[in-house]
Coordinates of C-alpha atoms and ligand atoms in Angstrom, one line a residue:
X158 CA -39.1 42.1 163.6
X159 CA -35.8 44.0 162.6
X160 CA -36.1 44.5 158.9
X161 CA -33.5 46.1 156.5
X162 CA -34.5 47.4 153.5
X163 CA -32.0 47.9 150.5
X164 CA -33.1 51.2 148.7
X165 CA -34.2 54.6 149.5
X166 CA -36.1 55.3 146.6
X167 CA -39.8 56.3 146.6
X168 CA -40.1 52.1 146.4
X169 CA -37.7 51.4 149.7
X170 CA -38.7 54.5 151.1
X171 CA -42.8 53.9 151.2
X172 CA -42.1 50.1 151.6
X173 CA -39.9 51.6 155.1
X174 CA -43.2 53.3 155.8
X175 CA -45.7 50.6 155.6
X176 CA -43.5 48.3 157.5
X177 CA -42.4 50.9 160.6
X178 CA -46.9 51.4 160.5
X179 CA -46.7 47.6 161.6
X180 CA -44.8 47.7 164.1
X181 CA -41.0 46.9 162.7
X182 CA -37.7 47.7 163.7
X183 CA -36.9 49.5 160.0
X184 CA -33.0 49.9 158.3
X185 CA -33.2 51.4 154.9
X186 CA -29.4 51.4 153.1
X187 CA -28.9 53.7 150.3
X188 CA -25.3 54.4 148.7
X189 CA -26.8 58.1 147.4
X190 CA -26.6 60.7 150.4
X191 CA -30.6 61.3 150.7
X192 CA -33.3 59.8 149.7
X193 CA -34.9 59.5 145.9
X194 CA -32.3 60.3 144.4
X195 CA -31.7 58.3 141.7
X196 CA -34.8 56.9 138.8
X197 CA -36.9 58.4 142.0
X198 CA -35.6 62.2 141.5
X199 CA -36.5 63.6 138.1
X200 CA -39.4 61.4 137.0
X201 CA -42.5 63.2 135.9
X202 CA -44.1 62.8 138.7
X203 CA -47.8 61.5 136.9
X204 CA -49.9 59.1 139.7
X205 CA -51.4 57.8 136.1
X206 CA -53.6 54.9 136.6
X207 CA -55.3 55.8 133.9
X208 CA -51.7 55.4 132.0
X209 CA -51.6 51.4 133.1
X210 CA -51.1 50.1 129.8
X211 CA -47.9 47.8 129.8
X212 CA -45.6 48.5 127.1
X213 CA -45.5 44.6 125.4
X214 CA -48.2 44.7 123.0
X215 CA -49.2 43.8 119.6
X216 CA -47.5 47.0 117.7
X217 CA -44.5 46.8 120.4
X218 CA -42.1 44.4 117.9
X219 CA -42.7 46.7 115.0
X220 CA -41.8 49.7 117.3
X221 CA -38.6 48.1 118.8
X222 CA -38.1 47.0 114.8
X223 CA -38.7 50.5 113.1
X224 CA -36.3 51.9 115.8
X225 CA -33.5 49.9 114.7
X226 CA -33.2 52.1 111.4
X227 CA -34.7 55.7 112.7
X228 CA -33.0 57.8 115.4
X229 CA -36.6 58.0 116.9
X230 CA -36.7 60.2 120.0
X231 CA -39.9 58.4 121.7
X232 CA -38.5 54.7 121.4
X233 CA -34.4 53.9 121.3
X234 CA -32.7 50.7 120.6
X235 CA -29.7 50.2 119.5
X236 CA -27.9 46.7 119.2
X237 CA -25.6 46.0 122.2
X238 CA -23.3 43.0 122.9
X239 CA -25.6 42.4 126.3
X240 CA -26.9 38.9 126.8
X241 CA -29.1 40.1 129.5
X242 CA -30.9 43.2 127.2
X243 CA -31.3 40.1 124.1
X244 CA -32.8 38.3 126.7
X245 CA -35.1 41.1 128.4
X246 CA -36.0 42.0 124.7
X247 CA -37.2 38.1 123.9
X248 CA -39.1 38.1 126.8
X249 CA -40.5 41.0 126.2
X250 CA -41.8 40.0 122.6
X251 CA -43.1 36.6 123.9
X252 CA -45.6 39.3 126.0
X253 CA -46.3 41.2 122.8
X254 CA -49.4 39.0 121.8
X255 CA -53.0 40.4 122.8
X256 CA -54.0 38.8 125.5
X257 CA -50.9 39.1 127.3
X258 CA -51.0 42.9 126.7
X259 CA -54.2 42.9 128.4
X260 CA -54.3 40.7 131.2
X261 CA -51.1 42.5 132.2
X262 CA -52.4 46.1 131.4
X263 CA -55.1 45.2 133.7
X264 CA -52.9 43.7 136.2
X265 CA -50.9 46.9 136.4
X266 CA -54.1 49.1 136.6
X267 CA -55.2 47.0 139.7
X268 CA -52.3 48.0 141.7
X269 CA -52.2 51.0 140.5
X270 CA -55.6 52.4 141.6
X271 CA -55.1 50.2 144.7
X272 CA -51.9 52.3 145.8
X273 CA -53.3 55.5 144.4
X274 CA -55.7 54.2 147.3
X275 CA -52.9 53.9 149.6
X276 CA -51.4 57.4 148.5
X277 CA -54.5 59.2 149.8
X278 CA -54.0 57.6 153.5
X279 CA -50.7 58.3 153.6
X280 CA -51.0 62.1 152.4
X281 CA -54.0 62.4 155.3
X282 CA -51.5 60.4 157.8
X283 CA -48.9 62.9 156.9
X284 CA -49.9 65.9 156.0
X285 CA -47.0 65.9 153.4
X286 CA -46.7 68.7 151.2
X287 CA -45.4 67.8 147.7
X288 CA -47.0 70.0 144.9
X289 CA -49.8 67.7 144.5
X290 CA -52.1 68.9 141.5
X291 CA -55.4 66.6 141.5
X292 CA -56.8 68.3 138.4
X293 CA -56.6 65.1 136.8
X294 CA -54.2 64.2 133.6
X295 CA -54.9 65.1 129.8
X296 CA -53.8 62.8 126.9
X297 CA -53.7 64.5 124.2
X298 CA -53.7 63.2 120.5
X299 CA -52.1 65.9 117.5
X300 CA -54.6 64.0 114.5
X301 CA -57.7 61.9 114.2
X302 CA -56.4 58.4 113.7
X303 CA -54.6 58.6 116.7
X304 CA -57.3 60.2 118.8
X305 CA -59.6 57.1 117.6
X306 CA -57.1 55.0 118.8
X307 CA -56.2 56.3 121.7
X308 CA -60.5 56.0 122.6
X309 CA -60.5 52.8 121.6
X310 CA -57.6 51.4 123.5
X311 CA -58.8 53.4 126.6
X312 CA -61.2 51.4 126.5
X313 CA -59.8 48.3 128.9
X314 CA -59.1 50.6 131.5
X315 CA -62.8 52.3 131.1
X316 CA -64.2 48.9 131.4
X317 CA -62.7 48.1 134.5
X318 CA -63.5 50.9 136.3
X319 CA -61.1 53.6 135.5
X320 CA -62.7 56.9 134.5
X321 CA -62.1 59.1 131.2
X322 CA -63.9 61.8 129.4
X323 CA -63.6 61.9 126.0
X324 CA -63.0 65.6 124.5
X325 CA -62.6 67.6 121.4
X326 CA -60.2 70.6 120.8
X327 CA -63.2 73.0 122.7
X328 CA -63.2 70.5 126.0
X329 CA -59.3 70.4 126.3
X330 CA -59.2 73.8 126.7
X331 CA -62.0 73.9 128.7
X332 CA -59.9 71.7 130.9
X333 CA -56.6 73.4 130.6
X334 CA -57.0 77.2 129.0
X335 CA -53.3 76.8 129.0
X336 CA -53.7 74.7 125.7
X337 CA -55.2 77.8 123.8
X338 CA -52.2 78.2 121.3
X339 CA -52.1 74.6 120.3
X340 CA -55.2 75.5 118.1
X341 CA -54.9 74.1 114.8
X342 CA -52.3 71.5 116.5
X343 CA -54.3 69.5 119.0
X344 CA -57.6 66.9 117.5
X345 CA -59.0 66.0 120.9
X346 CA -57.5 64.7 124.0
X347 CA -58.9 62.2 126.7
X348 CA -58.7 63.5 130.3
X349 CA -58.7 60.8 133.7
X350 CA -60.1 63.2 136.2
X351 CA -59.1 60.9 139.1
X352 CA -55.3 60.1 138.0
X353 CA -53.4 63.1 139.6
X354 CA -49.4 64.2 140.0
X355 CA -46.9 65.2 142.5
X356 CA -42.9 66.1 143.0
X357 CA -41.8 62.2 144.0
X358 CA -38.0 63.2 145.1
X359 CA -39.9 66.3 147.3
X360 CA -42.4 63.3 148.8
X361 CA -40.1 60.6 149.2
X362 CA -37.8 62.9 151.2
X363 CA -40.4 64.4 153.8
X364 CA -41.5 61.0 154.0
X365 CA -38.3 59.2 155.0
X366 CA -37.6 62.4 157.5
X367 CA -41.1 61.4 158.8
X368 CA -39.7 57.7 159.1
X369 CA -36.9 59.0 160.7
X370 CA -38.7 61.1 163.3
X371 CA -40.5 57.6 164.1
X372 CA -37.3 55.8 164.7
X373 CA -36.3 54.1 161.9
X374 CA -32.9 54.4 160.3
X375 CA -31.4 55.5 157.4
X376 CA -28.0 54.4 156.6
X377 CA -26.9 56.8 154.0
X378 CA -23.6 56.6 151.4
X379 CA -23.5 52.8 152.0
X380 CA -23.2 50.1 149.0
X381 CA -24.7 47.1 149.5
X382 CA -21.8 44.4 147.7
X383 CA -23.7 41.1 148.9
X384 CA -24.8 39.0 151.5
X385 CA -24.2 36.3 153.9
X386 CA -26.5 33.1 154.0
X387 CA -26.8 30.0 156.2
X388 CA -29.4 27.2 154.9
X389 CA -32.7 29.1 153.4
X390 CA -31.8 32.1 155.6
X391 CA -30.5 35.9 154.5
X392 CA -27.8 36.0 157.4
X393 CA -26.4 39.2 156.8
X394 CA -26.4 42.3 154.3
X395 CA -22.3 43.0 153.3
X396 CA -21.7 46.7 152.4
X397 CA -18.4 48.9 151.9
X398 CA -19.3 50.3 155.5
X399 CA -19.2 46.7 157.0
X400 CA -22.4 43.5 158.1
X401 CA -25.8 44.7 158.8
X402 CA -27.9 42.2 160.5
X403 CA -31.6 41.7 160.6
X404 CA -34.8 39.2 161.0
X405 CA -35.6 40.3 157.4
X406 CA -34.4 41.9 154.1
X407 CA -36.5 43.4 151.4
X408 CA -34.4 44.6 148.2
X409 CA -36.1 48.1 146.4
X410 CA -32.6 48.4 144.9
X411 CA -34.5 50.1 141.3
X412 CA -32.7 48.9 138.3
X413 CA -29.5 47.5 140.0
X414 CA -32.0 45.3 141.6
X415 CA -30.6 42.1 139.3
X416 CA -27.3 42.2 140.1
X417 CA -27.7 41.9 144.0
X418 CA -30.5 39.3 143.5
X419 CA -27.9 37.0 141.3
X420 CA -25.8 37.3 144.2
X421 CA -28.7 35.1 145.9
X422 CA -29.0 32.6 142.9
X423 CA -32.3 34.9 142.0
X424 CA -32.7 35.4 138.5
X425 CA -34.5 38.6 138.5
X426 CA -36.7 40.0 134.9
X427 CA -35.3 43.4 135.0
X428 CA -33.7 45.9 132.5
X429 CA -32.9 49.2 132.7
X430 CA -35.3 51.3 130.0
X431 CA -33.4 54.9 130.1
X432 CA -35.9 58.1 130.3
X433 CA -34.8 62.2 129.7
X434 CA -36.5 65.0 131.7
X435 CA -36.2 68.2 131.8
X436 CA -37.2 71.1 134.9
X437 CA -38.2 74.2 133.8
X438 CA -39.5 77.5 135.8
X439 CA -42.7 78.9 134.5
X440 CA -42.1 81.8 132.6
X441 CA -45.8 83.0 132.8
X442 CA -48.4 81.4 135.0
X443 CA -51.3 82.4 132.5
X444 CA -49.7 80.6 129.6
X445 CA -48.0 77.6 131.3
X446 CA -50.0 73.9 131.7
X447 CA -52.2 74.1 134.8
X448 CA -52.8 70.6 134.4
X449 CA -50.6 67.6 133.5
X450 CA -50.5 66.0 130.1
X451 CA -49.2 63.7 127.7
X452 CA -48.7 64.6 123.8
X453 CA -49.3 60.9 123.0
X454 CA -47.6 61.4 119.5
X455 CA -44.4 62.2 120.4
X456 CA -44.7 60.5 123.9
X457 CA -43.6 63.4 125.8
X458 CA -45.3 64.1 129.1
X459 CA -45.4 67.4 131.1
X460 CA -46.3 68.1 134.4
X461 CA -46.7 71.5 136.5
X462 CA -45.4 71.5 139.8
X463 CA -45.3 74.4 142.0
X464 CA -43.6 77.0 140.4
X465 CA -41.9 74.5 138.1
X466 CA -42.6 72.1 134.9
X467 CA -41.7 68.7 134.8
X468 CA -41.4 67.4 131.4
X469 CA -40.2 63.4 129.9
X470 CA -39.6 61.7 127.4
X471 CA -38.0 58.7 125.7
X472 CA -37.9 55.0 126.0
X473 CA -34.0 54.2 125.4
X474 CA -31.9 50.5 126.1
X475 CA -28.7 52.1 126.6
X476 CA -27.5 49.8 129.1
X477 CA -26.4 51.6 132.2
X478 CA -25.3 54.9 131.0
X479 CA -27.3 57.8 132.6
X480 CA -25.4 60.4 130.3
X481 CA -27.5 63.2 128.5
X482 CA -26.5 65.6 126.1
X483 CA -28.7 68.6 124.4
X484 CA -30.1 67.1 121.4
X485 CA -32.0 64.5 123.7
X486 CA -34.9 67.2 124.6
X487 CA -35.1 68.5 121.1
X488 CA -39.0 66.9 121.0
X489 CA -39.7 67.7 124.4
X490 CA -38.6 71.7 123.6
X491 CA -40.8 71.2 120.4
X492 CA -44.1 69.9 122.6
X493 CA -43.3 72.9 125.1
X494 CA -43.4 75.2 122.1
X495 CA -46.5 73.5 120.4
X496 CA -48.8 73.4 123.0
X497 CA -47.7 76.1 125.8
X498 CA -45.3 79.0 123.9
X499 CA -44.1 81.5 126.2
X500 CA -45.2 79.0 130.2
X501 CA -42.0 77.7 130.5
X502 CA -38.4 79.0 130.7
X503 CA -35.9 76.9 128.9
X504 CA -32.6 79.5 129.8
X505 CA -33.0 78.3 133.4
X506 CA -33.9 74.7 132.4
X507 CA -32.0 71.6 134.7
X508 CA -31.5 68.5 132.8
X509 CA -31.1 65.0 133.6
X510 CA -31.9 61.2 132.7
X511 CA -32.1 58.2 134.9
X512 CA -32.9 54.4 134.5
X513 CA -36.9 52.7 134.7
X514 CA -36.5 49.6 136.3
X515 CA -38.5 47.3 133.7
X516 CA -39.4 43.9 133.7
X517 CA -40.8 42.3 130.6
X518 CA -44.5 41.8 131.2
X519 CA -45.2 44.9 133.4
X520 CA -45.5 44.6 136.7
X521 CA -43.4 44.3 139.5
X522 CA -42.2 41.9 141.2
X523 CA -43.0 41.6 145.1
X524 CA -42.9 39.1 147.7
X525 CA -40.7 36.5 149.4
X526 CA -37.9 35.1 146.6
X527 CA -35.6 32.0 147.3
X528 CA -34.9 32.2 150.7
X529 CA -37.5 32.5 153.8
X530 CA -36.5 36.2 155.4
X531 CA -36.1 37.6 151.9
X532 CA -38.3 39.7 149.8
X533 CA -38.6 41.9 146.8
X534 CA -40.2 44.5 145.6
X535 CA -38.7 45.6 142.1
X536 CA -39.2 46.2 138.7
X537 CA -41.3 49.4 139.0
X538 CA -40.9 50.2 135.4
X539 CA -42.6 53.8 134.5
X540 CA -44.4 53.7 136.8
X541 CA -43.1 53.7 140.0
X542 CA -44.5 56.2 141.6
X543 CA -47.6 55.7 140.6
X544 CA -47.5 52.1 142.4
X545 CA -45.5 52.6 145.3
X546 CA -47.4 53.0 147.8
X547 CA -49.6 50.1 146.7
X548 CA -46.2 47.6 145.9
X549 CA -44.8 48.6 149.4
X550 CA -48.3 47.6 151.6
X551 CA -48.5 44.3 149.4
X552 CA -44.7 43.4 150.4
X553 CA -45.6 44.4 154.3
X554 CA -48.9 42.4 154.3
X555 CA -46.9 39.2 152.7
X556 CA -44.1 40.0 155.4
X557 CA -47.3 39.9 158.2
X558 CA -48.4 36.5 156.9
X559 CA -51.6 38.9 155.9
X560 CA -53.4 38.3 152.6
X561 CA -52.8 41.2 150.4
X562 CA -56.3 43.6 149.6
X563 CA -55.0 43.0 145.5
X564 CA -54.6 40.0 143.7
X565 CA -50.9 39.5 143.1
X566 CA -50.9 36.7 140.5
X567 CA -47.8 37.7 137.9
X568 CA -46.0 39.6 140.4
X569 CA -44.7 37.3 141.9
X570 CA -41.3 35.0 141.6
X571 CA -43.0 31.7 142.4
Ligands
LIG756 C1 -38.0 59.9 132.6 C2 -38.8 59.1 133.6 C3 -40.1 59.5 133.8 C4 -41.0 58.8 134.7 N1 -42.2 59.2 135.0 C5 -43.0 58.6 135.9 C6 -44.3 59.1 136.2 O1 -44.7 60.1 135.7 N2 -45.1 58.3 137.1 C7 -44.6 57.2 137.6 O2 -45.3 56.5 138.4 N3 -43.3 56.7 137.4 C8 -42.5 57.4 136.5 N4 -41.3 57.0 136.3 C9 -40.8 55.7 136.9 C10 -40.4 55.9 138.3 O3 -39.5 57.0 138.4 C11 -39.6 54.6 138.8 O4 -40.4 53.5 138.6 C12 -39.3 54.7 140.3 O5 -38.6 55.9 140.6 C13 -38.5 53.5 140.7 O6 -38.2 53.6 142.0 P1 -37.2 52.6 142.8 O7 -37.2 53.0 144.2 O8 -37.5 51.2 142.4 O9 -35.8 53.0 142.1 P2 -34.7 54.1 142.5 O10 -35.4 55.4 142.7 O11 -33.7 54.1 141.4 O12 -34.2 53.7 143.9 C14 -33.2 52.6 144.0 C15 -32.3 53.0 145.1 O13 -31.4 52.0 145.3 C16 -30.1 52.6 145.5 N5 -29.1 51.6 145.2 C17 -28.9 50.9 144.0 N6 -27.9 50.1 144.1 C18 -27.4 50.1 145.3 C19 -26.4 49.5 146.1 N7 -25.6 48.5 145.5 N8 -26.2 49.8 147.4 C20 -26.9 50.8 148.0 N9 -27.9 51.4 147.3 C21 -28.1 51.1 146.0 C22 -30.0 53.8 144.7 O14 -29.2 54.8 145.3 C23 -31.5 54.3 144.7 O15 -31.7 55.3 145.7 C24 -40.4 57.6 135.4 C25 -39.1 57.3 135.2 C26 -38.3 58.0 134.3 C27 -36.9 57.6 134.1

């Protein structure tokens, strides 16, 4: 089958993959001029199973509430005149009870360790090379209450399956000696052995030059403006470079994903949440983080790769503006100086902030959507590349008429 795929971020670019594995005739559009190069280029690069919790919970309203008044650097909301955030925002409280926070927190983890699954065949297919660092990730907490809490609410992944080992001060810096100065600033942490991290924009590019090599094409610096049906059939994709025609379209279009699917009459649960991050060179290898981590007080993640740190933070609605200015990394400067003083170099730091594709519950959605020959897979959220590989085998299994190796139930638009 000929099968264009809208999107050449690590979603479109590993869903490209799985298809051209079965056997397709593979166009991927992308208006940026390579691949991953928008939410997919500066994200912190975590494959975090063991990070699956959805983000509509019980204390979520009082969060989004307290956030209102404060200038909070972990969690921004401020009022806009946007039907579609108000909306997002009351479907994401109507997930805020407990048992909605679980089944979809376990719903995520599901796909999550299935495509961490799917990573590992790929990276043995491959051979790609993208500072992968399998020393597992840390979470740390700064005080006791919040270590306690954190154990206890690990404790829906650790019952289905997921593992974690639960350490004081002493056994985080067993794990990473890097942590040494954070005496007297750390309680304990939690460390998932088997989640693990690598550079998604470096993957996602060797991978679509790998799809390249193996004939399929990439249509680069092309905007997709629409399309052009005929009964319950995707005729056509319309861009600013003229018709593309196919058997089959699958839209990975990130968090501009709703405004092409309204085009089709599809009504698609996705906002954009906006996230900072910052790339720093290590400064000294014997005092910079040797493995990845998240300071889960101030919700900043860091991430060594290569001769780099990757480091994230914030949960902003900000509509569509990707703008960033200094004072957004204050917190993560202050993490960086808390926990590893001296491992990373902030005069030569790059800056930028991008868009998490979110829908309200959690998890994507994937699968055939209004019309027979079209098919989504969107709504990654944070944690896109953690699920990528996973989302993009689903959506070529569904495409084969093959039952997917994961139960889909609530990703779906049916
Ligand atoms: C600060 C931050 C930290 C994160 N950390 C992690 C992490 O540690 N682990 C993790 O798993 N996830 C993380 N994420 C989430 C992850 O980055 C995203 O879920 C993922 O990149 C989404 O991929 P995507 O392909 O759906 O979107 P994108 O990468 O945005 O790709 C969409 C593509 O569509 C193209 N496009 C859009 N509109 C059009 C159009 N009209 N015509 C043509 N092309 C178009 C764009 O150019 C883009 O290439 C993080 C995100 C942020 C912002």
């Amino acid at each position: 089958m000929k099968v264009i795929v809208l999107g050449a971020g690590v979603i479109g670019v590993t869903t490209a993959y799985q298809l051209a594995k079965d056997g397709h005739e593979v166009t991927v559009i992308d208006r940026q001029p390579l691949a991953a190069n928008e939410t997919s280029f500066g994200n912190a690069g975590m494959i975090a199973p063991g990070h699956s919790y959805t983000w509509a919970s019980p204390r979520a309203p009082g969060i989004l509430w307290r956030s209102l008044f404060q200038r909070d650097q972990a969690l921004r909301l401020s009022l806009r005149a946007d039907w579609r955030m108000w909306r997002w925002c009351l479907q994401f409280l109507r997930n805020c009870t407990e048992e909605r926070a679980r089944v979809n927190t376990l719903r995520k983890l599901q796909l999550a360790q299935y495509a961490q699954s799917v990573l590992k065949e790929t990276v043995a297919e491959t051979g790609i090379e993208y500072d992968r660092n399998t020393n597992g990730i840390l979470y740390l907490y700064r005080d006791e209450p919040s270590f306690k809490a954190g154990v206890a609410h690990m404790k829906i992944l650790q019952d289905a399956g997921q593992e974690f080992r639960i350490l004081d001060f002493a056994g985080v810096i067993q794990i990473d000696p890097a942590l040494k100065a954070a005496r007297g600033k750390l309680f304990g942490g939690l460390h998932g052995p088997t989640d693990e991290s690598g550079d998604c924009h470096k993957f996602s590019n060797a991978l679509a030059q790998l799809c390249a090599s193996r004939g399929v094409t990439f249509q680069y610096e092309t905007t997709v403006t629409g399309f052009e049906t005929e009964g319950d059939a995707v005729r056509a994709v319309l861009t600013d470079k003229g018709r593309v025609t196919g058997d089959l379209v699958v839209m990975a279009l990130g968090s501009y994903a709703p405004f092409l699917a309204a085009k089709l009459g599809i009504d698609l649960p996705v906002y954009p949440v906006k996230g900072y991050s910052v790339t720093v060179p290590i400064a000294d290898r014997d005092l910079a983080p040797r493995v990845p981590g998240i300071d889960e007080n101030f919700l900043v993640a860091y991430t060594p790769m290569g001769d780099r740190i990757r480091m994230t933070a914030t949960a902003e609605f900000a509509g569509y503006d990707t703008a960033h200015r200094p004072e957004d990394y204050r917190t993560i400067k202050q993490v960086a100086e808390n926990l590893f003083p001296g491992g990373a170099d902030f005069a030569r730091a790059s800056y930028w902030a991008w868009l998490r594709p979110m829908t309200p519950d959690g998890p994507p959605r994937l699968g055939r959507a209004r019309y027979r020959n079209f098919y989504l897979n969107a709504g990654a959220g944070h944690m896109g590349w953690t699920m990528s590989h996973g989302s993009a085998r689903v959506v070529a299994d569904l495409i084969a008429g093959r039952k997917p190796a994961i139960d889909i139930t609530g990703m779906t638009m049916a």
